[in-house]
Amino acid sequence: METKKSPLAEKILKDITEGSIRPRERSYFIKKRILTWMKVFLACFLGGHSLGILIYFFSDFDFNLLPLFLKTPEKKYLLLAIVIWFVFFIGGAIATYHQYRKTNRGYKTENLKLIFFILIGVVLIGNLSYKGEFSKFFDEKFSEHIPYYQSWESVKLSLWSRPESGFLAGRISEISNGKVVSITDLSGKKRTIDSGKAMVRNRVVLVKGVLIKLLGKLEGEVFIVKEVRPWKGRGRCRNAPDKEKCLRSSHKENY
Amino acid sequence: MTDEEVVKKVLLDHDFFICIIEAYEFKLRKYIYRYSGLMNGEADDILQDAFLKVFRNLRDFDFDLKFQNWIYRIVRNTMVDSLRKNLKHNKDVSTIKVDDGDTNIYELMASDEDLSQVVTDKEMVHLVAKIVNDLEEPYREVAILRFWEEKDYSEIGDIIRSPVGTVGSLVSRAKKIIIKKVEEEERHGN
């Protein structure tokens, strides 16, 4: 093409020729796009799983015991864990937003629509993570690898192993006339229980071997129970024809 | 031949890149000048850098977009990076140059539902240009793209990588500021 070129055009063409500059291969851009999308999904998963762990904490937390819980040494560990996961949840959602915007057409989606879809995605992953017990898995993995981080399960076990403070948990080892008379606590010690005047939460299924939480007062060797709560779950096995079978299948932790 | 067809040709024969340079050099030089006030050597450096980026990334061009908007985006990003590096945003009042060739700016503003109330004659365009030049980013940028580069909202969105709704809000806000400032100027003038 022998046309009169502008000085700039000549300079650019010279740069291209002398520098052997070539258009980048298509595969380079495909890899780049895949990497960006991977970052979007990774950030969304981080946010979702963090939310799953928060759901795991809060669904299992006895909120009406909060004032008592705040007096225990475990509070700082749990509060630290909640802060960490909340930061990851929000951070994951924000990172998803920014990474999505970096995708080829990511800038075209309107803000509100994008925020809505990210929230839906994060909440969905959070729920799946919680229901599929990934939340519990991650919580435990974190406690193994992060100093000062304690898993919710270990905090819970420690919290409910304080009969002197009024918190006791264990498996029902004996029932008499529909009342729990003894349990094997979390350390394996057999404990005598007086649950004659105890309020039993609707969700509790009183079957031998079931893990329960007890609130009350230790008097000598006997734990006087004020309230009986399930270790976990919403008590859907309470009215099942075969309570034991139902518990085994739905709440393995309880049985 | 459309730009998109030229792009396909360049990928087969790199010599065709001259067609892209020649089609856009003048337009983009003007855009750089309007946006940054940079001229000659400095503007050439940005343009050269941007054209080389365009050439290297030709296979990344999305044929569903307008090539024009894609090249504007690359120039805009190169310019912003360069200004950031040099920290010399030349905010001279003459940055937005209204010359004889820009008569359609008046028509564009006069036909705009909001701006038509303040841009009543060609002389007002100069005042508006001065006001636009003093606007904060990103209002200044969208105003330049809307009235000087004559881009619609969707095109501006493609250039600055923003949703159309956001561009609409920015342009609308920019217009409100312009109208307010023109009215203030007129009051002071009177």
Tab-separated table of C-alpha atoms in Angstrom:
chain	number	residue	atom	x	y	z
A	1	MET	CA	0.000	0.000	0.000
A	2	GLU	CA	1.898	3.000	-1.284
A	3	THR	CA	-0.060	5.903	0.189
A	4	LYS	CA	1.388	8.927	1.918
A	5	LYS	CA	1.537	8.023	5.587
A	6	SER	CA	1.411	10.416	8.527
A	7	PRO	CA	4.600	10.627	10.640
A	8	LEU	CA	2.770	8.851	13.492
A	9	ALA	CA	1.592	6.035	11.219
A	10	GLU	CA	5.136	5.607	9.921
A	11	LYS	CA	6.483	5.493	13.458
A	12	ILE	CA	3.933	2.883	14.526
A	13	LEU	CA	4.503	0.687	11.482
A	14	LYS	CA	8.266	0.954	12.020
A	15	ASP	CA	7.818	-0.119	15.666
A	16	ILE	CA	5.714	-3.080	14.540
A	17	THR	CA	8.228	-4.181	11.916
A	18	GLU	CA	11.400	-3.569	13.904
A	19	GLY	CA	10.036	-4.918	17.133
A	20	SER	CA	8.500	-7.935	15.341
A	21	ILE	CA	5.264	-7.108	17.131
A	22	ARG	CA	2.432	-9.501	16.329
A	23	PRO	CA	-1.163	-9.645	17.521
A	24	ARG	CA	-1.364	-11.947	20.544
A	25	GLU	CA	-2.770	-15.404	19.936
A	26	ARG	CA	-6.434	-16.060	20.620
A	27	SER	CA	-5.472	-18.678	23.212
A	28	TYR	CA	-3.852	-15.926	25.323
A	29	PHE	CA	-7.178	-14.091	25.618
A	30	ILE	CA	-9.139	-17.296	26.181
A	31	LYS	CA	-6.833	-18.194	29.090
A	32	LYS	CA	-7.193	-14.676	30.461
A	33	ARG	CA	-10.993	-14.883	30.288
A	34	ILE	CA	-11.042	-18.309	31.933
A	35	LEU	CA	-8.807	-16.974	34.719
A	36	THR	CA	-11.112	-14.006	35.296
A	37	TRP	CA	-14.175	-16.265	35.461
A	38	MET	CA	-12.360	-18.610	37.825
A	39	LYS	CA	-11.687	-15.646	40.095
A	40	VAL	CA	-15.404	-14.746	39.954
A	41	PHE	CA	-16.433	-18.256	41.022
A	42	LEU	CA	-13.678	-18.498	43.610
A	43	ALA	CA	-14.712	-15.215	45.217
A	44	CYS	CA	-18.365	-16.270	45.131
A	45	PHE	CA	-17.490	-19.608	46.750
A	46	LEU	CA	-15.429	-17.869	49.416
A	47	GLY	CA	-18.340	-15.552	50.233
A	48	GLY	CA	-20.849	-18.408	50.096
A	49	HIS	CA	-18.890	-20.794	52.298
A	50	SER	CA	-18.174	-18.035	54.805
A	51	LEU	CA	-21.886	-17.338	54.978
A	52	GLY	CA	-22.450	-21.094	55.365
A	53	ILE	CA	-20.171	-21.115	58.397
A	54	LEU	CA	-22.002	-18.116	59.863
A	55	ILE	CA	-25.302	-19.965	59.328
A	56	TYR	CA	-23.704	-22.986	61.004
A	57	PHE	CA	-22.736	-20.858	64.041
A	58	PHE	CA	-25.993	-19.014	64.372
A	59	SER	CA	-28.357	-21.896	63.661
A	60	ASP	CA	-26.720	-23.763	66.495
A	61	PHE	CA	-26.323	-20.925	68.921
A	62	ASP	CA	-28.512	-20.612	71.993
A	63	PHE	CA	-29.153	-16.903	71.798
A	64	ASN	CA	-31.012	-16.697	75.082
A	65	LEU	CA	-27.838	-17.917	76.756
A	66	LEU	CA	-25.796	-15.070	75.311
A	67	PRO	CA	-25.323	-13.207	78.637
A	68	LEU	CA	-24.045	-16.423	80.229
A	69	PHE	CA	-21.953	-17.269	77.214
A	70	LEU	CA	-20.266	-13.848	77.275
A	71	LYS	CA	-18.905	-14.640	80.737
A	72	THR	CA	-17.051	-17.726	79.497
A	73	PRO	CA	-13.452	-17.686	78.185
A	74	GLU	CA	-14.654	-19.235	74.907
A	75	LYS	CA	-16.421	-16.050	73.875
A	76	LYS	CA	-13.280	-14.442	72.418
A	77	TYR	CA	-12.613	-17.418	70.160
A	78	LEU	CA	-16.122	-17.519	68.850
A	79	LEU	CA	-16.313	-13.757	68.377
A	80	LEU	CA	-13.000	-13.886	66.512
A	81	ALA	CA	-14.328	-16.662	64.282
A	82	ILE	CA	-17.537	-14.735	63.604
A	83	VAL	CA	-15.575	-11.603	62.687
A	84	ILE	CA	-13.234	-13.585	60.395
A	85	TRP	CA	-16.090	-15.301	58.558
A	86	PHE	CA	-18.124	-12.125	58.325
A	87	VAL	CA	-15.157	-10.332	56.771
A	88	PHE	CA	-14.697	-13.225	54.318
A	89	PHE	CA	-18.414	-13.233	53.512
A	90	ILE	CA	-18.506	-9.520	52.731
A	91	GLY	CA	-15.041	-9.612	51.132
A	92	GLY	CA	-16.064	-12.559	48.948
A	93	ALA	CA	-19.209	-10.783	47.789
A	94	ILE	CA	-17.296	-7.562	47.031
A	95	ALA	CA	-14.541	-9.497	45.224
A	96	THR	CA	-17.189	-11.305	43.166
A	97	TYR	CA	-18.629	-7.938	42.146
A	98	HIS	CA	-15.254	-6.553	41.103
A	99	GLN	CA	-14.094	-9.695	39.348
A	100	TYR	CA	-17.375	-9.961	37.452
A	101	ARG	CA	-16.974	-6.362	36.318
A	102	LYS	CA	-13.579	-7.358	34.875
A	103	THR	CA	-15.106	-10.018	32.619
A	104	ASN	CA	-15.530	-9.098	28.976
A	105	ARG	CA	-19.134	-7.939	29.206
A	106	GLY	CA	-19.298	-7.621	32.971
A	107	TYR	CA	-19.576	-3.856	32.800
A	108	LYS	CA	-22.931	-4.058	31.005
A	109	THR	CA	-24.896	-5.455	33.961
A	110	GLU	CA	-26.674	-2.801	35.985
A	111	ASN	CA	-25.462	-2.401	39.570
A	112	LEU	CA	-28.643	-3.410	41.388
A	113	LYS	CA	-29.152	-6.433	39.161
A	114	LEU	CA	-25.563	-7.548	39.702
A	115	ILE	CA	-25.720	-7.060	43.478
A	116	PHE	CA	-29.002	-9.008	43.551
A	117	PHE	CA	-27.553	-11.934	41.568
A	118	ILE	CA	-24.377	-12.012	43.660
A	119	LEU	CA	-26.422	-12.096	46.858
A	120	ILE	CA	-28.589	-14.905	45.466
A	121	GLY	CA	-25.447	-16.833	44.470
A	122	VAL	CA	-23.708	-16.316	47.798
A	123	VAL	CA	-26.820	-17.220	49.820
A	124	LEU	CA	-27.405	-20.322	47.689
A	125	ILE	CA	-23.812	-21.505	48.078
A	126	GLY	CA	-23.971	-20.648	51.793
A	127	ASN	CA	-27.056	-22.813	52.270
A	128	LEU	CA	-25.624	-25.688	50.255
A	129	SER	CA	-22.390	-25.415	52.208
A	130	TYR	CA	-24.277	-25.523	55.494
A	131	LYS	CA	-26.586	-28.365	54.498
A	132	GLY	CA	-23.785	-30.364	52.900
A	133	GLU	CA	-21.721	-29.861	56.090
A	134	PHE	CA	-18.898	-28.172	54.170
A	135	SER	CA	-19.234	-25.315	56.662
A	136	LYS	CA	-18.427	-27.641	59.515
A	137	PHE	CA	-15.548	-29.127	57.528
A	138	PHE	CA	-14.018	-25.721	56.784
A	139	ASP	CA	-14.528	-24.581	60.354
A	140	GLU	CA	-12.629	-27.615	61.602
A	141	LYS	CA	-9.878	-27.247	58.995
A	142	PHE	CA	-9.427	-23.640	60.037
A	143	SER	CA	-9.106	-24.621	63.684
A	144	GLU	CA	-6.359	-27.081	62.707
A	145	HIS	CA	-4.314	-24.568	60.729
A	146	ILE	CA	-4.988	-21.107	62.145
A	147	PRO	CA	-3.530	-20.246	65.544
A	148	TYR	CA	-6.087	-19.023	68.119
A	149	TYR	CA	-8.943	-20.162	65.880
A	150	GLN	CA	-11.227	-22.682	67.529
A	151	SER	CA	-13.934	-24.539	65.689
A	152	TRP	CA	-17.502	-23.950	66.740
A	153	GLU	CA	-17.789	-27.632	67.636
A	154	SER	CA	-14.849	-27.414	70.066
A	155	VAL	CA	-16.175	-24.171	71.557
A	156	LYS	CA	-19.561	-25.796	71.941
A	157	LEU	CA	-18.084	-28.926	73.521
A	158	SER	CA	-16.064	-26.845	75.948
A	159	LEU	CA	-19.031	-24.599	76.753
A	160	TRP	CA	-21.320	-27.527	77.523
A	161	SER	CA	-18.793	-29.256	79.724
A	162	ARG	CA	-19.223	-26.876	82.646
A	163	PRO	CA	-21.672	-28.408	85.083
A	164	GLU	CA	-20.378	-26.087	87.814
A	165	SER	CA	-21.489	-23.132	85.660
A	166	GLY	CA	-24.796	-24.782	84.838
A	167	PHE	CA	-23.977	-26.168	81.356
A	168	LEU	CA	-23.878	-29.897	80.806
A	169	ALA	CA	-24.237	-32.061	77.728
A	170	GLY	CA	-24.071	-35.766	77.132
A	171	ARG	CA	-25.799	-38.860	75.798
A	172	ILE	CA	-28.861	-40.163	77.570
A	173	SER	CA	-27.856	-43.373	79.276
A	174	GLU	CA	-30.976	-44.046	81.346
A	175	ILE	CA	-34.621	-42.991	81.209
A	176	SER	CA	-37.196	-43.748	83.839
A	177	ASN	CA	-40.889	-42.838	83.568
A	178	GLY	CA	-40.126	-40.561	80.616
A	179	LYS	CA	-37.498	-38.632	82.606
A	180	VAL	CA	-33.772	-38.662	82.047
A	181	VAL	CA	-32.054	-40.026	85.124
A	182	SER	CA	-28.496	-40.315	83.930
A	183	ILE	CA	-26.257	-39.243	81.075
A	184	THR	CA	-22.715	-39.925	79.932
A	185	ASP	CA	-21.161	-36.462	79.619
A	186	LEU	CA	-18.844	-35.333	76.831
A	187	SER	CA	-15.761	-36.491	78.737
A	188	GLY	CA	-17.309	-39.961	79.141
A	189	LYS	CA	-18.183	-39.549	82.806
A	190	LYS	CA	-21.540	-40.921	83.941
A	191	ARG	CA	-23.659	-38.282	85.694
A	192	THR	CA	-26.787	-38.529	87.752
A	193	ILE	CA	-29.540	-36.207	86.641
A	194	ASP	CA	-32.605	-34.869	88.375
A	195	SER	CA	-34.931	-33.790	85.600
A	196	GLY	CA	-38.157	-34.069	87.567
A	197	LYS	CA	-38.953	-30.364	87.295
A	198	ALA	CA	-37.162	-29.746	84.015
A	199	MET	CA	-38.717	-28.035	81.063
A	200	VAL	CA	-38.154	-30.206	78.026
A	201	ARG	CA	-37.972	-28.285	74.740
A	202	ASN	CA	-40.353	-29.499	72.057
A	203	ARG	CA	-37.464	-30.295	69.775
A	204	VAL	CA	-35.931	-32.820	72.172
A	205	VAL	CA	-36.386	-36.505	71.453
A	206	LEU	CA	-35.863	-38.449	74.643
A	207	VAL	CA	-34.370	-41.708	73.454
A	208	LYS	CA	-31.417	-43.556	74.990
A	209	GLY	CA	-28.147	-42.619	73.269
A	210	VAL	CA	-29.363	-39.209	72.105
A	211	LEU	CA	-27.068	-36.234	72.731
A	212	ILE	CA	-28.754	-33.487	74.757
A	213	LYS	CA	-27.867	-30.199	76.400
A	214	LEU	CA	-28.867	-29.530	79.973
A	215	LEU	CA	-29.172	-26.233	81.790
A	216	GLY	CA	-29.304	-26.306	85.539
A	217	LYS	CA	-27.280	-26.434	88.707
A	218	LEU	CA	-24.800	-28.913	90.097
A	219	GLU	CA	-25.664	-29.905	93.671
A	220	GLY	CA	-23.092	-32.305	94.987
A	221	GLU	CA	-22.953	-35.145	92.497
A	222	VAL	CA	-26.437	-34.547	91.095
A	223	PHE	CA	-27.152	-32.141	88.265
A	224	ILE	CA	-30.558	-30.516	88.870
A	225	VAL	CA	-31.957	-29.805	85.399
A	226	LYS	CA	-33.995	-26.709	84.651
A	227	GLU	CA	-34.156	-27.174	80.917
A	228	VAL	CA	-33.428	-29.897	78.372
A	229	ARG	CA	-32.424	-28.904	74.824
A	230	PRO	CA	-31.456	-30.948	71.789
A	231	TRP	CA	-27.756	-30.948	70.861
A	232	LYS	CA	-28.706	-30.086	67.333
A	233	GLY	CA	-31.677	-30.059	64.984
A	234	ARG	CA	-35.244	-28.880	65.017
A	235	GLY	CA	-36.894	-32.007	66.426
A	236	ARG	CA	-38.456	-33.316	63.273
A	237	CYS	CA	-38.030	-36.866	64.650
A	238	ARG	CA	-40.186	-36.142	67.684
A	239	ASN	CA	-43.340	-37.514	66.118
A	240	ALA	CA	-41.694	-40.080	63.846
A	241	PRO	CA	-42.961	-43.666	64.293
A	242	ASP	CA	-39.383	-44.918	64.694
A	243	LYS	CA	-37.595	-42.097	66.516
A	244	GLU	CA	-34.259	-43.900	66.688
A	245	LYS	CA	-34.170	-44.628	62.981
A	246	CYS	CA	-35.195	-41.060	62.171
A	247	LEU	CA	-32.495	-39.618	64.435
A	248	ARG	CA	-29.825	-41.856	62.965
A	249	SER	CA	-30.647	-40.676	59.473
A	250	SER	CA	-31.231	-36.977	60.108
A	251	HIS	CA	-28.979	-35.830	62.926
A	252	LYS	CA	-25.976	-38.032	63.191
A	253	GLU	CA	-24.454	-35.641	65.720
A	254	ASN	CA	-27.333	-36.250	68.075
A	255	TYR	CA	-27.030	-39.962	67.977
B	1	MET	CA	-15.301	-1.621	4.098
B	2	THR	CA	-16.449	-1.529	7.727
B	3	ASP	CA	-13.996	-1.310	10.621
B	4	GLU	CA	-14.818	-4.862	11.598
B	5	GLU	CA	-13.948	-6.059	8.115
B	6	VAL	CA	-10.686	-4.136	8.277
B	7	VAL	CA	-9.859	-5.849	11.574
B	8	LYS	CA	-10.336	-9.246	9.913
B	9	LYS	CA	-8.078	-8.118	7.068
B	10	VAL	CA	-5.380	-6.865	9.470
B	11	LEU	CA	-5.307	-10.249	11.130
B	12	LEU	CA	-4.552	-11.805	7.750
B	13	ASP	CA	-2.231	-9.072	6.498
B	14	HIS	CA	-0.713	-6.726	9.076
B	15	ASP	CA	-0.073	-4.034	6.479
B	16	PHE	CA	-3.777	-3.222	6.578
B	17	PHE	CA	-3.246	-1.776	10.045
B	18	ILE	CA	-2.414	1.503	8.348
B	19	CYS	CA	-6.116	1.768	7.432
B	20	ILE	CA	-7.047	1.726	11.122
B	21	ILE	CA	-4.388	4.305	11.994
B	22	GLU	CA	-5.460	6.603	9.204
B	23	ALA	CA	-9.146	6.275	9.994
B	24	TYR	CA	-8.714	7.136	13.654
B	25	GLU	CA	-5.570	9.200	14.094
B	26	PHE	CA	-7.183	12.615	13.705
B	27	LYS	CA	-10.319	11.761	15.663
B	28	LEU	CA	-8.387	10.228	18.567
B	29	ARG	CA	-5.820	13.002	18.670
B	30	LYS	CA	-8.698	15.437	19.109
B	31	TYR	CA	-10.213	13.256	21.819
B	32	ILE	CA	-6.889	13.175	23.701
B	33	TYR	CA	-6.621	16.930	23.434
B	34	ARG	CA	-10.174	17.470	24.657
B	35	TYR	CA	-9.765	15.068	27.538
B	36	SER	CA	-6.272	15.932	28.707
B	37	GLY	CA	-5.166	19.077	26.965
B	38	LEU	CA	-2.112	17.199	25.702
B	39	MET	CA	-0.877	18.109	22.229
B	40	ASN	CA	1.788	17.146	19.722
B	41	GLY	CA	4.565	15.006	21.209
B	42	GLU	CA	2.742	13.965	24.379
B	43	ALA	CA	-0.484	13.183	22.546
B	44	ASP	CA	1.536	11.275	19.921
B	45	ASP	CA	3.186	9.160	22.596
B	46	ILE	CA	-0.222	8.201	23.971
B	47	LEU	CA	-1.591	7.532	20.496
B	48	GLN	CA	1.411	5.458	19.507
B	49	ASP	CA	1.170	3.423	22.689
B	50	ALA	CA	-2.577	2.976	22.215
B	51	PHE	CA	-2.311	1.921	18.563
B	52	LEU	CA	0.326	-0.657	19.468
B	53	LYS	CA	-2.004	-1.991	22.165
B	54	VAL	CA	-4.821	-2.149	19.634
B	55	PHE	CA	-2.579	-4.095	17.267
B	56	ARG	CA	-1.391	-6.540	19.942
B	57	ASN	CA	-4.905	-7.127	21.249
B	58	LEU	CA	-6.763	-7.314	17.948
B	59	ARG	CA	-7.790	-10.919	18.614
B	60	ASP	CA	-9.446	-9.784	21.830
B	61	PHE	CA	-11.813	-7.510	19.937
B	62	ASP	CA	-15.409	-8.564	20.465
B	63	PHE	CA	-17.117	-8.383	17.070
B	64	ASP	CA	-20.454	-7.734	18.799
B	65	LEU	CA	-19.107	-4.339	19.853
B	66	LYS	CA	-18.401	-1.399	17.604
B	67	PHE	CA	-14.696	-1.251	16.780
B	68	GLN	CA	-14.840	2.495	17.240
B	69	ASN	CA	-15.857	2.161	20.879
B	70	TRP	CA	-13.211	-0.463	21.526
B	71	ILE	CA	-10.428	1.738	20.148
B	72	TYR	CA	-11.736	4.712	22.136
B	73	ARG	CA	-11.655	2.546	25.264
B	74	ILE	CA	-8.022	1.601	24.674
B	75	VAL	CA	-7.018	5.205	24.031
B	76	ARG	CA	-8.932	6.371	27.065
B	77	ASN	CA	-7.280	3.776	29.327
B	78	THR	CA	-3.821	4.506	27.930
B	79	MET	CA	-4.418	8.206	28.452
B	80	VAL	CA	-5.660	7.752	32.032
B	81	ASP	CA	-2.656	5.544	32.863
B	82	SER	CA	-0.269	8.047	31.334
B	83	LEU	CA	-1.864	10.990	33.158
B	84	ARG	CA	-1.753	9.067	36.410
B	85	LYS	CA	1.909	8.261	35.886
B	86	ASN	CA	2.871	11.776	34.982
B	87	LEU	CA	0.491	13.417	37.446
B	88	LYS	CA	0.044	16.304	35.138
B	89	HIS	CA	-3.569	16.714	34.338
B	90	ASN	CA	-3.401	19.840	32.258
B	91	LYS	CA	-6.589	21.571	33.233
B	92	ASP	CA	-6.268	24.575	31.019
B	93	VAL	CA	-9.561	26.270	30.184
B	94	SER	CA	-8.778	25.828	26.535
B	95	THR	CA	-8.627	22.048	26.932
B	96	ILE	CA	-12.027	21.550	25.386
B	97	LYS	CA	-11.484	23.261	22.133
B	98	VAL	CA	-14.589	24.463	20.361
B	99	ASP	CA	-13.516	25.112	16.804
B	100	ASP	CA	-15.295	25.786	13.544
B	101	GLY	CA	-15.549	22.123	12.785
B	102	ASP	CA	-17.523	21.543	15.960
B	103	THR	CA	-20.689	23.338	14.940
B	104	ASN	CA	-22.733	20.205	15.585
B	105	ILE	CA	-21.995	20.538	19.320
B	106	TYR	CA	-24.392	23.442	19.334
B	107	GLU	CA	-26.991	21.436	17.460
B	108	LEU	CA	-26.532	18.488	19.805
B	109	MET	CA	-26.868	20.662	22.905
B	110	ALA	CA	-29.708	22.723	21.495
B	111	SER	CA	-31.625	19.571	20.667
B	112	ASP	CA	-31.032	18.134	24.123
B	113	GLU	CA	-34.195	18.269	26.207
B	114	ASP	CA	-32.372	19.618	29.298
B	115	LEU	CA	-29.566	21.690	27.820
B	116	SER	CA	-31.762	23.432	25.235
B	117	GLN	CA	-33.027	25.711	28.013
B	118	VAL	CA	-29.536	27.192	28.578
B	119	VAL	CA	-27.800	26.691	25.237
B	120	THR	CA	-29.827	29.188	23.281
B	121	ASP	CA	-27.150	30.362	20.861
B	122	LYS	CA	-23.777	29.254	19.543
B	123	GLU	CA	-21.936	31.576	21.924
B	124	MET	CA	-23.281	29.573	24.877
B	125	VAL	CA	-21.342	26.536	23.724
B	126	HIS	CA	-18.106	28.282	24.704
B	127	LEU	CA	-19.418	28.932	28.192
B	128	VAL	CA	-20.631	25.337	28.508
B	129	ALA	CA	-17.211	24.109	27.337
B	130	LYS	CA	-15.554	26.154	30.060
B	131	ILE	CA	-17.955	24.751	32.664
B	132	VAL	CA	-17.499	21.168	31.431
B	133	ASN	CA	-13.769	21.617	31.700
B	134	ASP	CA	-14.113	22.471	35.374
B	135	LEU	CA	-16.412	19.550	36.140
B	136	GLU	CA	-15.278	16.783	38.467
B	137	GLU	CA	-14.571	13.344	37.024
B	138	PRO	CA	-16.426	11.288	35.891
B	139	TYR	CA	-18.969	13.989	34.904
B	140	ARG	CA	-16.390	15.762	32.799
B	141	GLU	CA	-15.498	12.594	30.949
B	142	VAL	CA	-19.086	11.626	30.112
B	143	ALA	CA	-19.914	15.188	29.077
B	144	ILE	CA	-16.959	15.213	26.649
B	145	LEU	CA	-17.952	11.841	25.226
B	146	ARG	CA	-21.608	12.842	24.954
B	147	PHE	CA	-21.322	16.334	23.455
B	148	TRP	CA	-17.900	16.539	21.870
B	149	GLU	CA	-17.422	12.964	20.725
B	150	GLU	CA	-21.161	12.598	20.041
B	151	LYS	CA	-21.488	9.174	21.614
B	152	ASP	CA	-24.784	7.777	22.845
B	153	TYR	CA	-25.186	6.251	26.334
B	154	SER	CA	-24.542	2.717	25.187
B	155	GLU	CA	-21.372	3.768	23.355
B	156	ILE	CA	-20.140	5.747	26.366
B	157	GLY	CA	-20.842	2.645	28.477
B	158	ASP	CA	-18.685	0.559	26.140
B	159	ILE	CA	-15.866	3.104	26.298
B	160	ILE	CA	-15.742	3.685	30.035
B	161	ARG	CA	-16.956	0.128	30.831
B	162	SER	CA	-20.028	1.185	32.801
B	163	PRO	CA	-23.653	0.034	32.675
B	164	VAL	CA	-25.922	2.162	30.474
B	165	GLY	CA	-28.016	3.142	33.518
B	166	THR	CA	-24.960	4.472	35.313
B	167	VAL	CA	-23.928	6.441	32.221
B	168	GLY	CA	-27.451	7.863	32.020
B	169	SER	CA	-27.262	9.010	35.642
B	170	LEU	CA	-23.812	10.533	35.137
B	171	VAL	CA	-24.866	12.446	32.017
B	172	SER	CA	-28.038	13.619	33.689
B	173	ARG	CA	-26.124	14.800	36.767
B	174	ALA	CA	-23.523	16.498	34.539
B	175	LYS	CA	-26.295	18.333	32.683
B	176	LYS	CA	-27.867	19.509	35.926
B	177	ILE	CA	-24.520	20.904	37.098
B	178	ILE	CA	-23.978	22.591	33.726
B	179	ILE	CA	-27.442	24.192	33.785
B	180	LYS	CA	-26.942	25.389	37.354
B	181	LYS	CA	-23.549	26.891	36.554
B	182	VAL	CA	-24.750	28.542	33.338
B	183	GLU	CA	-27.591	30.155	35.293
B	184	GLU	CA	-25.148	31.306	37.973
B	185	GLU	CA	-22.828	32.739	35.320
B	186	GLU	CA	-25.739	34.553	33.699
B	187	ARG	CA	-26.832	36.005	37.021
B	188	HIS	CA	-23.292	37.245	37.683
B	189	GLY	CA	-23.142	38.581	34.120
B	190	ASN	CA	-26.328	40.517	34.598
